[in-house]
PDB file of C-alpha atoms in Angstrom:
ATOM      1  CA  MET A 378      54.353  -9.573-113.697  1.00 54.00           C
ATOM      2  CA  VAL A 379      50.755  -9.123-114.842  1.00 57.00           C
ATOM      3  CA  GLU A 380      49.654  -5.493-114.838  1.00 71.00           C
ATOM      4  CA  VAL A 381      46.696  -4.726-112.582  1.00 77.00           C
ATOM      5  CA  LEU A 382      43.620  -3.813-114.595  1.00 90.00           C
ATOM      6  CA  HIS A 383      42.755  -0.117-114.373  1.00 88.00           C
ATOM      7  CA  PRO A 384      39.060   0.704-113.819  1.00 86.00           C
ATOM      8  CA  SER A 385      39.078   3.006-116.867  1.00 90.00           C
ATOM      9  CA  ARG A 386      39.441  -0.112-119.018  1.00 95.00           C
ATOM     10  CA  VAL A 387      36.214  -1.580-117.660  1.00 98.00           C
ATOM     11  CA  ALA A 388      32.726  -1.079-119.105  1.00 98.00           C
ATOM     12  CA  ILE A 389      29.975  -1.618-116.551  1.00 98.00           C
ATOM     13  CA  VAL A 390      26.762  -3.138-117.842  1.00 98.00           C
ATOM     14  CA  ILE A 391      23.606  -3.638-115.799  1.00 97.00           C
ATOM     15  CA  ALA A 392      21.510  -6.632-116.823  1.00 95.00           C
ATOM     16  CA  ALA A 393      17.902  -5.450-116.579  1.00 93.00           C
ATOM     17  CA  GLY A 394      16.092  -7.759-118.987  1.00 82.00           C
ATOM     18  CA  GLY A 395      14.439 -10.106-116.526  1.00 72.00           C
ATOM     19  CA  SER A 396      10.664 -10.382-116.611  1.00 64.00           C
ATOM     20  CA  GLY A 397      10.240 -10.517-112.837  1.00 63.00           C
ATOM     21  CA  LYS A 398       7.204 -12.792-113.084  1.00 65.00           C
ATOM     22  CA  ARG A 399       7.457 -13.867-109.451  1.00 65.00           C
ATOM     23  CA  MET A 400       6.989 -10.271-108.327  1.00 66.00           C
ATOM     24  CA  GLY A 401       4.318  -9.283-110.841  1.00 59.00           C
ATOM     25  CA  GLY A 402       6.551  -8.228-113.715  1.00 66.00           C
ATOM     26  CA  ASP A 403       8.805  -5.283-114.625  1.00 76.00           C
ATOM     27  CA  LYS A 404      11.526  -6.091-112.102  1.00 85.00           C
ATOM     28  CA  PRO A 405      13.848  -3.142-112.950  1.00 86.00           C
ATOM     29  CA  ALA A 406      11.079  -0.641-112.152  1.00 84.00           C
ATOM     30  CA  ARG A 407      10.095  -2.262-108.856  1.00 88.00           C
ATOM     31  CA  ILE A 408      10.388   0.204-106.010  1.00 89.00           C
ATOM     32  CA  LEU A 409      12.814  -0.693-103.251  1.00 91.00           C
ATOM     33  CA  ALA A 410      12.778   1.655-100.285  1.00 88.00           C
ATOM     34  CA  GLY A 411      11.550   4.589-102.373  1.00 89.00           C
ATOM     35  CA  ARG A 412      13.646   4.074-105.513  1.00 90.00           C
ATOM     36  CA  SER A 413      13.558   1.610-108.368  1.00 91.00           C
ATOM     37  CA  MET A 414      15.934  -1.326-108.385  1.00 91.00           C
ATOM     38  CA  LEU A 415      17.369  -0.080-111.673  1.00 92.00           C
ATOM     39  CA  GLU A 416      18.098   3.356-110.185  1.00 94.00           C
ATOM     40  CA  ARG A 417      19.906   1.719-107.299  1.00 94.00           C
ATOM     41  CA  ALA A 418      21.936  -0.458-109.656  1.00 95.00           C
ATOM     42  CA  ILE A 419      22.889   2.581-111.746  1.00 95.00           C
ATOM     43  CA  ASP A 420      24.076   4.459-108.671  1.00 95.00           C
ATOM     44  CA  ALA A 421      26.196   1.478-107.625  1.00 95.00           C
ATOM     45  CA  ALA A 422      27.665   1.126-111.129  1.00 97.00           C
ATOM     46  CA  LYS A 423      28.617   4.798-111.258  1.00 96.00           C
ATOM     47  CA  THR A 424      30.719   4.440-108.109  1.00 96.00           C
ATOM     48  CA  TRP A 425      33.057   2.199-110.140  1.00 96.00           C
ATOM     49  CA  GLY A 426      33.253   4.023-113.457  1.00 96.00           C
ATOM     50  CA  ASP A 427      31.763   6.331-116.048  1.00 95.00           C
ATOM     51  CA  THR A 428      31.289   3.853-118.900  1.00 97.00           C
ATOM     52  CA  VAL A 429      27.914   2.425-117.919  1.00 97.00           C
ATOM     53  CA  ALA A 430      25.093   0.911-119.988  1.00 97.00           C
ATOM     54  CA  ILE A 431      21.917  -1.104-119.451  1.00 96.00           C
ATOM     55  CA  ALA A 432      21.244  -4.428-121.185  1.00 95.00           C
ATOM     56  CA  VAL A 433      17.552  -5.204-121.723  1.00 93.00           C
ATOM     57  CA  ARG A 434      15.291  -7.645-123.510  1.00 88.00           C
ATOM     58  CA  GLU A 435      12.777  -4.953-124.534  1.00 83.00           C
ATOM     59  CA  PRO A 436      13.322  -1.186-125.017  1.00 76.00           C
ATOM     60  CA  GLY A 437      10.701  -0.252-122.420  1.00 75.00           C
ATOM     61  CA  GLN A 438      12.671  -1.834-119.608  1.00 75.00           C
ATOM     62  CA  ALA A 439      14.979   1.190-119.271  1.00 71.00           C
ATOM     63  CA  VAL A 440      12.746   4.114-120.173  1.00 64.00           C
ATOM     64  CA  HIS A 441      13.701   6.245-117.168  1.00 69.00           C
ATOM     65  CA  SER A 442      17.435   6.342-117.788  1.00 80.00           C
ATOM     66  CA  ASP A 443      19.588   8.392-120.145  1.00 89.00           C
ATOM     67  CA  LEU A 444      22.303   5.726-120.203  1.00 94.00           C
ATOM     68  CA  PRO A 445      22.986   3.710-123.370  1.00 95.00           C
ATOM     69  CA  VAL A 446      20.473   0.877-123.736  1.00 94.00           C
ATOM     70  CA  LEU A 447      21.717  -2.407-125.194  1.00 95.00           C
ATOM     71  CA  LEU A 448      18.999  -4.532-126.728  1.00 92.00           C
ATOM     72  CA  ASP A 449      19.345  -8.321-126.908  1.00 89.00           C
ATOM     73  CA  SER A 450      20.350  -9.296-130.429  1.00 83.00           C
ATOM     74  CA  THR A 451      18.859 -12.793-130.006  1.00 80.00           C
ATOM     75  CA  GLU A 452      15.732 -13.723-128.075  1.00 78.00           C
ATOM     76  CA  ASN A 453      15.363 -16.345-125.358  1.00 77.00           C
ATOM     77  CA  LEU A 454      19.026 -16.772-124.486  1.00 88.00           C
ATOM     78  CA  GLY A 455      18.665 -15.734-120.863  1.00 86.00           C
ATOM     79  CA  PRO A 456      21.295 -13.737-118.940  1.00 91.00           C
ATOM     80  CA  ILE A 457      24.107 -14.699-121.293  1.00 95.00           C
ATOM     81  CA  SER A 458      22.544 -12.377-123.874  1.00 95.00           C
ATOM     82  CA  ALA A 459      23.350  -9.470-121.542  1.00 95.00           C
ATOM     83  CA  LEU A 460      26.997 -10.510-121.569  1.00 97.00           C
ATOM     84  CA  ALA A 461      26.968 -10.639-125.375  1.00 96.00           C
ATOM     85  CA  SER A 462      25.525  -7.106-125.449  1.00 96.00           C
ATOM     86  CA  ALA A 463      28.102  -6.011-122.873  1.00 97.00           C
ATOM     87  CA  PHE A 464      30.978  -7.325-124.980  1.00 98.00           C
ATOM     88  CA  ARG A 465      29.731  -5.384-128.010  1.00 97.00           C
ATOM     89  CA  PHE A 466      29.363  -2.207-125.961  1.00 98.00           C
ATOM     90  CA  ALA A 467      32.810  -2.597-124.403  1.00 98.00           C
ATOM     91  CA  GLY A 468      34.374  -3.018-127.834  1.00 97.00           C
ATOM     92  CA  GLU A 469      32.724   0.169-129.039  1.00 97.00           C
ATOM     93  CA  GLN A 470      34.073   2.003-125.983  1.00 97.00           C
ATOM     94  CA  ASP A 471      37.589   0.580-126.377  1.00 97.00           C
ATOM     95  CA  CYS A 472      37.329  -1.221-123.050  1.00 98.00           C
ATOM     96  CA  SER A 473      39.124  -4.508-122.474  1.00 98.00           C
ATOM     97  CA  HIS A 474      36.845  -5.837-119.711  1.00 98.00           C
ATOM     98  CA  VAL A 475      33.222  -5.817-118.584  1.00 98.00           C
ATOM     99  CA  LEU A 476      31.726  -5.770-115.125  1.00 98.00           C
ATOM    100  CA  LEU A 477      28.320  -7.409-115.546  1.00 98.00           C
ATOM    101  CA  LEU A 478      25.824  -6.598-112.797  1.00 98.00           C
ATOM    102  CA  ALA A 479      22.306  -7.847-112.183  1.00 96.00           C
ATOM    103  CA  CYS A 480      19.836  -5.054-111.495  1.00 94.00           C
ATOM    104  CA  ASP A 481      18.391  -6.913-108.499  1.00 94.00           C
ATOM    105  CA  MET A 482      21.444  -7.045-106.210  1.00 95.00           C
ATOM    106  CA  PRO A 483      21.143  -3.970-103.974  1.00 94.00           C
ATOM    107  CA  PHE A 484      23.798  -4.967-101.431  1.00 93.00           C
ATOM    108  CA  LEU A 485      26.871  -5.405-103.627  1.00 95.00           C
ATOM    109  CA  PRO A 486      30.130  -4.659-101.782  1.00 94.00           C
ATOM    110  CA  ARG A 487      31.779  -1.336-102.520  1.00 93.00           C
ATOM    111  CA  ASN A 488      35.123  -3.014-103.166  1.00 95.00           C
ATOM    112  CA  LEU A 489      33.669  -5.353-105.805  1.00 96.00           C
ATOM    113  CA  LEU A 490      35.415  -3.966-108.888  1.00 96.00           C
ATOM    114  CA  PRO A 491      38.759  -3.138-107.228  1.00 95.00           C
ATOM    115  CA  ARG A 492      39.037  -6.614-105.784  1.00 95.00           C
ATOM    116  CA  LEU A 493      38.040  -8.389-109.004  1.00 97.00           C
ATOM    117  CA  ALA A 494      40.338  -6.163-111.078  1.00 96.00           C
ATOM    118  CA  ALA A 495      43.261  -6.967-108.796  1.00 95.00           C
ATOM    119  CA  ALA A 496      42.586 -10.704-109.101  1.00 95.00           C
ATOM    120  CA  ILE A 497      41.752 -11.245-112.769  1.00 96.00           C
ATOM    121  CA  GLY A 498      45.290 -11.081-114.164  1.00 94.00           C
ATOM    122  CA  GLY A 499      45.342 -12.845-117.530  1.00 94.00           C
ATOM    123  CA  LYS A 500      42.247 -14.934-116.843  1.00 96.00           C
ATOM    124  CA  GLY A 501      39.049 -14.693-118.865  1.00 97.00           C
ATOM    125  CA  ALA A 502      36.961 -13.738-115.851  1.00 98.00           C
ATOM    126  CA  ALA A 503      37.027 -13.089-112.116  1.00 98.00           C
ATOM    127  CA  ILE A 504      33.859 -14.217-110.374  1.00 98.00           C
ATOM    128  CA  PRO A 505      32.908 -13.830-106.700  1.00 97.00           C
ATOM    129  CA  VAL A 506      31.904 -16.891-104.710  1.00 96.00           C
ATOM    130  CA  ALA A 507      29.596 -16.162-101.777  1.00 92.00           C
ATOM    131  CA  SER A 508      27.863 -18.667 -99.521  1.00 86.00           C
ATOM    132  CA  GLY A 509      29.236 -21.427-101.729  1.00 90.00           C
ATOM    133  CA  HIS A 510      27.667 -20.062-104.915  1.00 92.00           C
ATOM    134  CA  LEU A 511      29.366 -18.610-107.986  1.00 95.00           C
ATOM    135  CA  GLN A 512      28.022 -15.084-108.540  1.00 96.00           C
ATOM    136  CA  ALA A 513      28.326 -14.809-112.319  1.00 96.00           C
ATOM    137  CA  MET A 514      25.914 -11.853-112.409  1.00 96.00           C
ATOM    138  CA  ALA A 515      28.415  -9.769-110.469  1.00 97.00           C
ATOM    139  CA  GLY A 516      31.535 -10.817-112.343  1.00 98.00           C
ATOM    140  CA  LEU A 517      34.377  -9.189-114.229  1.00 98.00           C
ATOM    141  CA  TRP A 518      34.934 -10.556-117.738  1.00 98.00           C
ATOM    142  CA  ARG A 519      37.665 -10.097-120.311  1.00 98.00           C
ATOM    143  CA  VAL A 520      35.981  -8.961-123.538  1.00 98.00           C
ATOM    144  CA  ALA A 521      35.891 -12.053-125.744  1.00 98.00           C
ATOM    145  CA  PRO A 522      33.044 -11.753-128.257  1.00 97.00           C
ATOM    146  CA  ASP A 523      34.297 -14.466-130.595  1.00 97.00           C
ATOM    147  CA  GLU A 524      34.648 -17.018-127.801  1.00 97.00           C
ATOM    148  CA  LEU A 525      31.189 -16.159-126.482  1.00 97.00           C
ATOM    149  CA  ALA A 526      29.609 -16.350-129.946  1.00 96.00           C
ATOM    150  CA  ALA A 527      31.128 -19.803-130.452  1.00 97.00           C
ATOM    151  CA  PHE A 528      29.908 -20.926-127.027  1.00 97.00           C
ATOM    152  CA  ILE A 529      26.351 -19.769-127.792  1.00 96.00           C
ATOM    153  CA  ALA A 530      26.433 -21.301-131.279  1.00 95.00           C
ATOM    154  CA  GLN A 531      27.235 -24.652-129.669  1.00 95.00           C
ATOM    155  CA  GLY A 532      24.153 -24.365-127.454  1.00 94.00           C
ATOM    156  CA  GLY A 533      25.803 -22.772-124.440  1.00 95.00           C
ATOM    157  CA  ARG A 534      23.477 -20.714-122.260  1.00 94.00           C
ATOM    158  CA  SER A 535      25.061 -20.870-118.805  1.00 96.00           C
ATOM    159  CA  LEU A 536      27.211 -17.992-117.581  1.00 96.00           C
ATOM    160  CA  ARG A 537      28.792 -20.358-115.071  1.00 95.00           C
ATOM    161  CA  ARG A 538      29.873 -22.774-117.790  1.00 96.00           C
ATOM    162  CA  PHE A 539      31.180 -19.962-119.961  1.00 97.00           C
ATOM    163  CA  ALA A 540      33.184 -18.767-116.960  1.00 97.00           C
ATOM    164  CA  GLU A 541      34.651 -22.247-116.659  1.00 96.00           C
ATOM    165  CA  ALA A 542      35.506 -22.249-120.371  1.00 96.00           C
ATOM    166  CA  GLN A 543      37.267 -18.913-119.866  1.00 96.00           C
ATOM    167  CA  GLU A 544      39.267 -20.355-116.953  1.00 96.00           C
ATOM    168  CA  ALA A 545      37.756 -17.850-114.557  1.00 97.00           C
ATOM    169  CA  THR A 546      39.418 -17.201-111.256  1.00 97.00           C
ATOM    170  CA  GLU A 547      37.022 -17.589-108.332  1.00 97.00           C
ATOM    171  CA  ILE A 548      37.186 -15.020-105.548  1.00 96.00           C
ATOM    172  CA  GLN A 549      35.927 -16.229-102.174  1.00 95.00           C
ATOM    173  CA  TRP A 550      33.911 -13.437-100.600  1.00 92.00           C
ATOM    174  CA  PRO A 551      33.505 -13.435 -96.827  1.00 84.00           C
ATOM    175  CA  ALA A 552      30.201 -12.531 -95.223  1.00 75.00           C
ATOM    176  CA  ASP A 553      30.148  -8.993 -93.843  1.00 68.00           C
ATOM    177  CA  GLY A 554      28.030  -9.813 -90.815  1.00 57.00           C
ATOM    178  CA  SER A 555      24.828  -8.309 -92.218  1.00 57.00           C
ATOM    179  CA  GLY A 556      23.961 -11.014 -94.738  1.00 62.00           C
ATOM    180  CA  ASN A 557      24.931 -12.079 -98.230  1.00 80.00           C
ATOM    181  CA  ALA A 558      26.220  -9.064-100.181  1.00 91.00           C
ATOM    182  CA  PHE A 559      25.247 -10.857-103.402  1.00 94.00           C
ATOM    183  CA  GLU A 560      21.655 -11.518-102.391  1.00 91.00           C
ATOM    184  CA  ASP A 561      19.262 -11.011-105.298  1.00 92.00           C
ATOM    185  CA  ILE A 562      15.570 -10.171-105.225  1.00 92.00           C
ATOM    186  CA  ASP A 563      13.236 -12.535-107.052  1.00 89.00           C
ATOM    187  CA  ASP A 564       9.862 -12.175-105.329  1.00 89.00           C
ATOM    188  CA  LEU A 565       7.831  -9.800-103.192  1.00 88.00           C
ATOM    189  CA  ALA A 566       8.863 -11.412 -99.912  1.00 90.00           C
ATOM    190  CA  GLN A 567      12.519 -10.873-100.768  1.00 89.00           C
ATOM    191  CA  LEU A 568      11.685  -7.305-101.784  1.00 90.00           C
ATOM    192  CA  ARG A 569      10.184  -6.660 -98.346  1.00 91.00           C
ATOM    193  CA  ASP A 570      13.186  -8.231 -96.637  1.00 90.00           C
ATOM    194  CA  ALA A 571      15.545  -6.059 -98.689  1.00 89.00           C
ATOM    195  CA  GLU A 572      13.617  -2.931 -97.728  1.00 89.00           C
ATOM    196  CA  ALA A 573      14.036  -3.813 -94.063  1.00 89.00           C
ATOM    197  CA  LYS A 574      17.771  -4.376 -94.507  1.00 86.00           C
ATOM    198  CA  LEU A 575      18.209  -1.105 -96.394  1.00 84.00           C
ATOM    199  CA  GLY A 576      16.467   0.678 -93.546  1.00 77.00           C
ATOM    200  CA  LEU A 577      19.004  -0.752 -91.122  1.00 61.00           C
ATOM    201  CA  ARG A 578      21.881   0.214 -93.408  1.00 59.00           C
ATOM    202  CA  GLY A 579      20.727   3.798 -93.832  1.00 54.00           C
ATOM    203  CA  GLN A 580      19.450   3.422 -97.440  1.00 49.00           C
ATOM    204  CA  THR A 581      22.894   2.742 -98.932  1.00 49.00           C
ATOM    205  CA  ALA A 582      22.959   1.249-102.423  1.00 47.00           C
ATOM    206  CA  CYS A 583      25.944  -1.002-101.678  1.00 52.00           C
ATOM    207  CA  SER A 584      27.306  -2.592 -98.557  1.00 46.00           C
ATOM    208  CA  PRO A 585      30.550  -1.342 -96.992  1.00 40.00           C
TER     209      PRO A 585
END
């Protein structure tokens, strides 16, 4: 029998290095219903554990937080650089797994980590699938820095393909009736829509 992963073994890392060009830049600092998207992501992360850090491309992207800031070690790799930073951080914290979260997903389900932790078993990752799409930016990963370094060295840049290489288990996530819990915000129109939804949900950082 595979032992269920305990949340204390999980480092939670928020990927906040995106440029946000489609919304005028500085996505993590964009205000969503009175608070920045990064602040909302931090609050969500802290509901799942105490070992939390922020992965960024530039130091100024997390200036308003006292959490550890993980700077990309290599430029222009895209989101997979946040996973590389997360693996290093998890190793330093003696954590066996990483929950990688995008900073622009304000409706993540509250049972995200418990459900992924229960499903991962001995696999290299557990990734939600919502509306037919793999949600690699809200996935649980076994810490595997050597495998990731080899993948990147061979030209790998896709989190989805790295998940496949790690034989990830895919977790089908049902809709909760109020929309896609893994909806991300990429432009100002989506920001306005998210504000309206948060108003209906009573300003909660995560969905039920």
